Short mmCIF file of C-alpha atoms and ligand atoms in Angstrom, two decimals:
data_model
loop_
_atom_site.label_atom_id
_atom_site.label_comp_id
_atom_site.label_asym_id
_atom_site.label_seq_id
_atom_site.Cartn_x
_atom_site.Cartn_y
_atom_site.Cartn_z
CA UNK A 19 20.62 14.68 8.92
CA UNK A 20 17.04 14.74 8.53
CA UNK A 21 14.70 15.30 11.89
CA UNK A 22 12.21 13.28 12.94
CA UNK A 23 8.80 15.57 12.69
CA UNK A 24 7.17 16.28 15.75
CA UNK A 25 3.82 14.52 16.51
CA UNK A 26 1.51 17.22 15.64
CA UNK A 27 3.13 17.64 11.91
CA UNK A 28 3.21 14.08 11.49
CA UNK A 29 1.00 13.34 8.04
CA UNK A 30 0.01 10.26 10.14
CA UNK A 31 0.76 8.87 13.56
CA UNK A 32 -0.93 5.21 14.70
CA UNK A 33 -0.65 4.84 17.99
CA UNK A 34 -1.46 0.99 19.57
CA UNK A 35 -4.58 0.04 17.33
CA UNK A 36 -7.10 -2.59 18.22
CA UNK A 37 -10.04 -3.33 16.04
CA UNK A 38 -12.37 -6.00 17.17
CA UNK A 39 -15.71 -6.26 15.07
CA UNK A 40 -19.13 -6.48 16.60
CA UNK A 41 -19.33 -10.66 15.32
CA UNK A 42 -16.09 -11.05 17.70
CA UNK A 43 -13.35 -10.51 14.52
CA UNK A 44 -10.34 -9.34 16.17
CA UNK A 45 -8.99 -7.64 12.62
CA UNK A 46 -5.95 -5.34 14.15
CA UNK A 47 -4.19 -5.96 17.51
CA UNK A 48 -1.43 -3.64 18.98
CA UNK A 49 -0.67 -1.58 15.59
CA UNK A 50 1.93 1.11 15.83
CA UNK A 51 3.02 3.29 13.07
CA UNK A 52 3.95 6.40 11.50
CA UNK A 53 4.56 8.60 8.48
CA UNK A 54 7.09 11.15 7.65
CA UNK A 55 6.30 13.91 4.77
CA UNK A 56 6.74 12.69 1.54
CA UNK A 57 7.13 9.52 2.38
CA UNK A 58 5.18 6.26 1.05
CA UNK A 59 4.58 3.46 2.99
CA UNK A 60 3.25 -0.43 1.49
CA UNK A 61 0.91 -2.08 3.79
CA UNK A 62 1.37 -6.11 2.79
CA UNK A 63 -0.65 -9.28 4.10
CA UNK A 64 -2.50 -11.92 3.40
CA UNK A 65 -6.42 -11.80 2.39
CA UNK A 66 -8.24 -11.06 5.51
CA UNK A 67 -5.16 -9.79 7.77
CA UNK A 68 -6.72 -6.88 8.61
CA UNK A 69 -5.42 -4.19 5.91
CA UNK A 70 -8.45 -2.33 5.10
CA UNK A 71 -9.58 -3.10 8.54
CA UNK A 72 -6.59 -0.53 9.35
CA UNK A 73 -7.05 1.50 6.29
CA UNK A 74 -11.30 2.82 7.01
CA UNK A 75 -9.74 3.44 10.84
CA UNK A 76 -7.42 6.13 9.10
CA UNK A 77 -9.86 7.22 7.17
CA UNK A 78 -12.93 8.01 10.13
CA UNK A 79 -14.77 5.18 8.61
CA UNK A 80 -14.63 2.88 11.55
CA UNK A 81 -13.77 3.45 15.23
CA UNK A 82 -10.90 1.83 16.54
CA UNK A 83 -11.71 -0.51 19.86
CA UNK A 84 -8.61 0.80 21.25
CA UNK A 85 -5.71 2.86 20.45
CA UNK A 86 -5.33 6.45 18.49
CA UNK A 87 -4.77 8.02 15.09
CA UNK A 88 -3.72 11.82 14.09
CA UNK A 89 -3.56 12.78 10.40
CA UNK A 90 -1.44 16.08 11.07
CA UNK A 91 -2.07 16.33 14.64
CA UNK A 92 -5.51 16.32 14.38
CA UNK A 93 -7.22 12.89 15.76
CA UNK A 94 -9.47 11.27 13.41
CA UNK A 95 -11.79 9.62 15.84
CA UNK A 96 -12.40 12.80 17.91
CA UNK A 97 -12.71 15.10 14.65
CA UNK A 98 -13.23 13.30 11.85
CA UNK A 99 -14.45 15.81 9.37
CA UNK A 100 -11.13 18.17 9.41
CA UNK A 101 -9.30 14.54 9.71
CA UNK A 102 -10.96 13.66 6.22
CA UNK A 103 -10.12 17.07 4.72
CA UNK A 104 -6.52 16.63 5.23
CA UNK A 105 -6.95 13.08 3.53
CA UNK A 106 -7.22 11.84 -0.51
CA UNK A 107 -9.38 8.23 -0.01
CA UNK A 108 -9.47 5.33 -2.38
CA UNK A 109 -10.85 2.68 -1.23
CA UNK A 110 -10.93 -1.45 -2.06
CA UNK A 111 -14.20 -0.93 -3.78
CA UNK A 112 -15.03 1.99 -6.11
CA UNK A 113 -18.16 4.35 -5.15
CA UNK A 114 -18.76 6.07 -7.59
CA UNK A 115 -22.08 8.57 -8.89
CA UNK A 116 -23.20 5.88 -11.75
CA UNK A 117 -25.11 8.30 -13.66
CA UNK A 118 -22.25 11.31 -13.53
CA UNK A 119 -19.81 11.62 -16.52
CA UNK A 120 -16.35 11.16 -15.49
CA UNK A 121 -15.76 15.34 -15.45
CA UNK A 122 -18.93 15.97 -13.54
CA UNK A 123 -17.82 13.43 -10.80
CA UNK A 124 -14.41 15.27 -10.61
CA UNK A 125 -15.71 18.93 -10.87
CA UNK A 126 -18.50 17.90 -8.19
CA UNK A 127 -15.88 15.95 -5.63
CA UNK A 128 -13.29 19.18 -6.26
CA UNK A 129 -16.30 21.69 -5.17
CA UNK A 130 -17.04 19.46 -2.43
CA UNK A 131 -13.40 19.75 -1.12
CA UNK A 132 -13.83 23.41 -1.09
CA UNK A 133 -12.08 24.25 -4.54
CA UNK A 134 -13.98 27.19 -6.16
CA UNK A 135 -16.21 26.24 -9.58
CA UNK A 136 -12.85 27.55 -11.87
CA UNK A 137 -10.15 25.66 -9.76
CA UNK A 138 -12.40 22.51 -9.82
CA UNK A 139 -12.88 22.72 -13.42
CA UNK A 140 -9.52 23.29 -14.31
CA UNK A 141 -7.98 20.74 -11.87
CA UNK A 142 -10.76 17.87 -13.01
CA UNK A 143 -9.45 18.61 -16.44
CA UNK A 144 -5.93 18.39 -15.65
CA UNK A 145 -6.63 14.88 -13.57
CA UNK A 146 -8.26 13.22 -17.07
CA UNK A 147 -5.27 14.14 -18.67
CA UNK A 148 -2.86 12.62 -15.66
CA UNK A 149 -4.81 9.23 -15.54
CA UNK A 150 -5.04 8.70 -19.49
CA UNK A 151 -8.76 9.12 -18.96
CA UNK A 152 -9.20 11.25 -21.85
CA UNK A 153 -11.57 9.28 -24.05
CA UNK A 154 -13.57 8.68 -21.05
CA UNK A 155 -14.27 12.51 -19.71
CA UNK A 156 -17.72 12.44 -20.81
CA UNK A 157 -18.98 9.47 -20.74
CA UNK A 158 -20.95 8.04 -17.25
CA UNK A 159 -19.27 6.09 -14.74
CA UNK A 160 -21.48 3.12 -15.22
CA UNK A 161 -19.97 2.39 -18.24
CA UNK A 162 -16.77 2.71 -17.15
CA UNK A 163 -14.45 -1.09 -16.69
CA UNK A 164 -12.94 -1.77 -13.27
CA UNK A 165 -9.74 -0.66 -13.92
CA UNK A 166 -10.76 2.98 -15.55
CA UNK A 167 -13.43 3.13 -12.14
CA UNK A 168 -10.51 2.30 -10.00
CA UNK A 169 -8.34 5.50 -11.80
CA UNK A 170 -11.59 7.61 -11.68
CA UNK A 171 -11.57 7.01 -7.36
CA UNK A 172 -7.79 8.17 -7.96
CA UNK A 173 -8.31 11.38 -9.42
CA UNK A 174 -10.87 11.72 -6.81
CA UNK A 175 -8.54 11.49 -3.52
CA UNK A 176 -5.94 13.46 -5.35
CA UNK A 177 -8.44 16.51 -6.57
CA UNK A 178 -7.78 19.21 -3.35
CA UNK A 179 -4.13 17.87 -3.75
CA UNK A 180 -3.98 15.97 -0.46
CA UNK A 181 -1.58 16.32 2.29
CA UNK A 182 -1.37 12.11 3.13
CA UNK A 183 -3.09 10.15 0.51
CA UNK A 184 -4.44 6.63 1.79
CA UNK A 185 -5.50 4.10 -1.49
CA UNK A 186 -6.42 0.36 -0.35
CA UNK A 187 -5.21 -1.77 -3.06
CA UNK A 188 -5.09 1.03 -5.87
CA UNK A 189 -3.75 -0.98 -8.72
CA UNK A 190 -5.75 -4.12 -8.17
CA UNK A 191 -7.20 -5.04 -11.76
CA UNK A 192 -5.15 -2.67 -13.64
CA UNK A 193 -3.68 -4.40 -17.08
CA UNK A 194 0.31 -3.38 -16.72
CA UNK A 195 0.40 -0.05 -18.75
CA UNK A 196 -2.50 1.24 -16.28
CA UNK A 197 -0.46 -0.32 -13.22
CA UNK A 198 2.90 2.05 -14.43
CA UNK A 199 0.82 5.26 -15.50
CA UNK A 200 -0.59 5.00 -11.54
CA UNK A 201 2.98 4.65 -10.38
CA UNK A 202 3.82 7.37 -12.28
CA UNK A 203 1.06 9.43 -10.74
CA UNK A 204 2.27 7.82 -6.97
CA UNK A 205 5.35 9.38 -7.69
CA UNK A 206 4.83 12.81 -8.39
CA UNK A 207 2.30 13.43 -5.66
CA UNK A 208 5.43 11.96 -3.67
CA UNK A 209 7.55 14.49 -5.54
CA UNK A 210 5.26 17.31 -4.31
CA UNK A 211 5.72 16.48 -0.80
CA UNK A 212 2.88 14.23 -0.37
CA UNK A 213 2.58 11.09 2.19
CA UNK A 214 1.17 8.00 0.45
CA UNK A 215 -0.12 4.87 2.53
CA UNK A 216 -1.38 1.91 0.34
CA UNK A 217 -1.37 -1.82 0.73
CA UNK A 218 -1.57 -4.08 -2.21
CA UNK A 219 -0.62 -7.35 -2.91
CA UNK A 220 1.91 -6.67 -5.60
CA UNK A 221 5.53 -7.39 -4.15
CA UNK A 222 7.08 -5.52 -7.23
CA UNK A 223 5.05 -2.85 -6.66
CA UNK A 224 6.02 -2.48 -3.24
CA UNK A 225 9.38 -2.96 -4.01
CA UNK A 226 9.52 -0.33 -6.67
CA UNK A 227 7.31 2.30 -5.03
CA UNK A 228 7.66 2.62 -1.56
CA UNK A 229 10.47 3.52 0.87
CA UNK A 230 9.44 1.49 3.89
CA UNK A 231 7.04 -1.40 3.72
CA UNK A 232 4.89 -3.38 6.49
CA UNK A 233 3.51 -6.83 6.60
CA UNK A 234 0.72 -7.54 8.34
CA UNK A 235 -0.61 -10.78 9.06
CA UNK A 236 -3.36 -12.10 11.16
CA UNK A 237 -4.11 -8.62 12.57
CA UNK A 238 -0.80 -8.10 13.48
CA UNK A 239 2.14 -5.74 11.86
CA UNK A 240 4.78 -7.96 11.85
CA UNK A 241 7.26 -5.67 10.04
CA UNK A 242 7.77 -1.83 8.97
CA UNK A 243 11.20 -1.34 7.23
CA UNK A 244 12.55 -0.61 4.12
CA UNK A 245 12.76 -3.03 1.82
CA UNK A 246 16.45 -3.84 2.29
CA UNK A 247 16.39 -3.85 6.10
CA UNK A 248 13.48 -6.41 5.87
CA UNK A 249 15.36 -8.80 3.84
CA UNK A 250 18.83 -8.46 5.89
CA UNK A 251 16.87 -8.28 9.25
CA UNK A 252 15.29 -11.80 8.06
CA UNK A 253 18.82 -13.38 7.34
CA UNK A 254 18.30 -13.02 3.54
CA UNK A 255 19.99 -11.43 1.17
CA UNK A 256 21.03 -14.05 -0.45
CA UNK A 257 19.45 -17.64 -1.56
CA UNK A 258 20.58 -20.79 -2.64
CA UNK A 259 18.32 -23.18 -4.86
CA UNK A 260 18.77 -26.65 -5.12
CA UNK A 261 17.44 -29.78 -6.12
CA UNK A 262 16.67 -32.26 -3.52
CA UNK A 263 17.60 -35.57 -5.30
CA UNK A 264 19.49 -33.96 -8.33
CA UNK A 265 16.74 -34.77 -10.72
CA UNK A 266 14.87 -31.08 -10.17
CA UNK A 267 11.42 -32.51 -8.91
CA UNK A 268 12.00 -30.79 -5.53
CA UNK A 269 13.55 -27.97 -5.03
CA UNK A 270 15.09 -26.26 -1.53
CA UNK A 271 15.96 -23.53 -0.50
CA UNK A 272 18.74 -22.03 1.78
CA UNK A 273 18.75 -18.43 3.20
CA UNK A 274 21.77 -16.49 4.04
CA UNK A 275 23.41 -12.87 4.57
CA UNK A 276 26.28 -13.08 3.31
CA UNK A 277 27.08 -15.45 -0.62
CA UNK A 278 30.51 -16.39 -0.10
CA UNK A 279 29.29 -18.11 3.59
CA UNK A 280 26.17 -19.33 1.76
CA UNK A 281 27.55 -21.27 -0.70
CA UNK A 282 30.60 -22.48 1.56
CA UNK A 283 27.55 -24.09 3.32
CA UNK A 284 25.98 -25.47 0.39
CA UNK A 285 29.14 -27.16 -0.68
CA UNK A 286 29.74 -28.60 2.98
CA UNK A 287 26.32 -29.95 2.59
CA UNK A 288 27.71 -31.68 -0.41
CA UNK A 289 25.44 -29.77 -2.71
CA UNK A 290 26.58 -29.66 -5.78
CA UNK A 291 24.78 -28.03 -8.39
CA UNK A 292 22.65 -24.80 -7.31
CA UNK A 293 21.83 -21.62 -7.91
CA UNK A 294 22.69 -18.15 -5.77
CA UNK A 295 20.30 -15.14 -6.32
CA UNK A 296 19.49 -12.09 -4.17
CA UNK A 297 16.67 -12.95 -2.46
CA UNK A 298 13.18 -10.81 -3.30
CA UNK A 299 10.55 -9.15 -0.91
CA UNK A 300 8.46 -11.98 -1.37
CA UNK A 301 11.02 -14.43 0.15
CA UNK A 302 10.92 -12.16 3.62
CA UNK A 303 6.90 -11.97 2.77
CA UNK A 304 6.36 -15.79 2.52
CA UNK A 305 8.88 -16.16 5.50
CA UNK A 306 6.95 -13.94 7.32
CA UNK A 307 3.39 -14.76 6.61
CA UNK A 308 3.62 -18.22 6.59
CA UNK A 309 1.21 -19.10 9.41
CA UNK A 310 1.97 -23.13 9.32
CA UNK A 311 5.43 -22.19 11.63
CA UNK A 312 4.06 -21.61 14.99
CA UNK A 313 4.24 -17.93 15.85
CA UNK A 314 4.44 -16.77 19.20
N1 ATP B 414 -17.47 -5.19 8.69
C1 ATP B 414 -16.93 -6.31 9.20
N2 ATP B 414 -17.54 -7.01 10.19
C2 ATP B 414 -16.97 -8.11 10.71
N3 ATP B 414 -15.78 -8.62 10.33
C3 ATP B 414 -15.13 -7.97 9.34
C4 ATP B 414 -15.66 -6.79 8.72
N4 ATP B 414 -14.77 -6.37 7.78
C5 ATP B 414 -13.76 -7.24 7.81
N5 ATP B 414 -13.96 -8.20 8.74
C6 ATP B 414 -13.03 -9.29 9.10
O1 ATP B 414 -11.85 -8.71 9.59
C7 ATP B 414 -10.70 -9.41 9.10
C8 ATP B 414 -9.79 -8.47 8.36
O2 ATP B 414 -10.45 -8.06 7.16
P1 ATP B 414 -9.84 -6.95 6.19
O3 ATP B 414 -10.90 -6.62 5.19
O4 ATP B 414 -9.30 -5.85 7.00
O5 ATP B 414 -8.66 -7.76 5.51
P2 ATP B 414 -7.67 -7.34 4.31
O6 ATP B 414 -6.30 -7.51 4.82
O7 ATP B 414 -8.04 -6.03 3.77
O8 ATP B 414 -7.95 -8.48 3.22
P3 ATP B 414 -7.93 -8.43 1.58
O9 ATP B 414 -6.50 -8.61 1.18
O10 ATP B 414 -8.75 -9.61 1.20
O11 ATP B 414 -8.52 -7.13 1.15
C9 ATP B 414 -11.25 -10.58 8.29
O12 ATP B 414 -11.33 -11.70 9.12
C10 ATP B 414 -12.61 -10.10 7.88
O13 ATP B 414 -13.48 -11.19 7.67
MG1 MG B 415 -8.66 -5.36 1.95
#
């Protein structure tokens, strides 16, 4: 049996965050969460639910309006430069030193973090190498595309080899082979013992990367499971399919745990022709999110 860390060795305890903005935006009400070592954990929701809105509070970019956050014990708001040591940041948009070559932003981000001019140079080498970035060491980060910017801000949060690494949507852009290499990367920091917090808006990403996964919508965390708990929790493991009127222009949908009791229902239904799949995280993500059902 594994035991629950205590508080203080937590890689990241949030304790009943609100975030309202100055124009009157309430972006997080009531969050609760936590992170166990080596764990990674998918933040989900809609555009505008209040992800990165949660993200820059972990990271001692914003205050929270209520509400408390320790990275290893230590709380961000009251100390946030040892807060931000402990962290590896990538954030929505990359910020990056245009006019620095891709090993000079490294090298310079590694001394920054305290790594000594040898260790810096050795680990910004090894980081081109890990991110396929090769071609691209020496040439300035203005020229760079989105995608090779966005694996550039990776190597950055993962230079001083981070104890909780927080990315806000890090494979956003990337064309597939990119989106797998960074997976790859996800993994092995895992592997190392490292605690990994990122939202994106890939289901299959979430599905294949992390061990528990939380929606958010509308400010709120609606969820935190793992991926199978969130589907059986929701009633749906399984689905049925179906045409409406038999000539496929609209198709249903019926949700259940169990297939043998699903399709017993179908057929009492007097459906005839459908078809039975597990059902995916973005079922229990639609299901979830879908603001049109009123929500209490
Ligand atoms: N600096 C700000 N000042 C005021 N309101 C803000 C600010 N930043 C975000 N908001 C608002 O807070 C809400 C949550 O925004 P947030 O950026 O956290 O969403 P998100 O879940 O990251 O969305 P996306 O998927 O588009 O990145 C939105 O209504 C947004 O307009
Ligand atoms: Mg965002």
């Amino acid at each position: 049996m594994i035991h629950a860390e205590t508080d203080a060795s937590l890689p990241l305890a949030v304790d009943g965050i609100d975030k309202r903005y100055r124009g009157g935006v309430h972006a997080n009400r009531n969050i609760t969460l936590s992170a166990q070592r080596g764990e990674m954990l998918g933040i989900l929701g809609p555009n505008g639910a209040g992800k990165t809105t949660l993200v820059r509070q972990i990271t001692t970019e914003l205050l929270p309006t209520s509400g408390s956050i320790r990275v290893f014990g230590v709380d961000v708001a009251a100390d946030p430069v040892s807060a931000k040591n402990l962290m590896g940041i990538v954030p929505q948009e990359a910020q990056l030193f245009e006019m620095l070559t891709v090993r000079e932003t490294l090298r310079i981000f590694g001394k920054m973090r305290g790594l000594p001019s040898a260790d810096a140079r050795r680990r910004a080498d090894e980081l081109i190498s890990d991110l396929r970035l090769n071609e691209h060491g020496d040439v300035t980060t203005v020229k760079l595309s989105g995608g090779l910017k966005r694996r550039v801000m990776v190597g950055i949060a993962a230079i001083a080899r981070p104890g909780l690494v927080v990315l806000d949507e890090p494979t956003t852009g990337l064309d597939p082979q990119s989106r797998r290499d960074m997976w790859g990367l996800m993994r092995e920091y895992k592997s190392r013992g490292a605690t990994i917090l990122m939202t994106t808006h890939y289901m299959e990403e979430a599905e294949a990367l992390c061990d528990r996964v939380g929606i958010i919508s509308e400010g709120r965390l609606l969820a935190l499971d793992t991926v199978d708990n969130l589907k059986s929790s929701q009633g749906f493991d399984f689905k049925i399919t179906y045409s409406a009127n038999g000539d496929g222009a609209s198709t249903r949908t019926m949700y259940g745990k169990d297939d043998r009791e699903l399709v017993e229902r179908a057929r009492a239904e007097g459906i005839r022709q459908f078809s039975l799949t597990r059902t995916t995280l973005e079922d229990v993500y639609l299901a979830l999110t879908d603001t049109d059902t009123p929500n209490t």
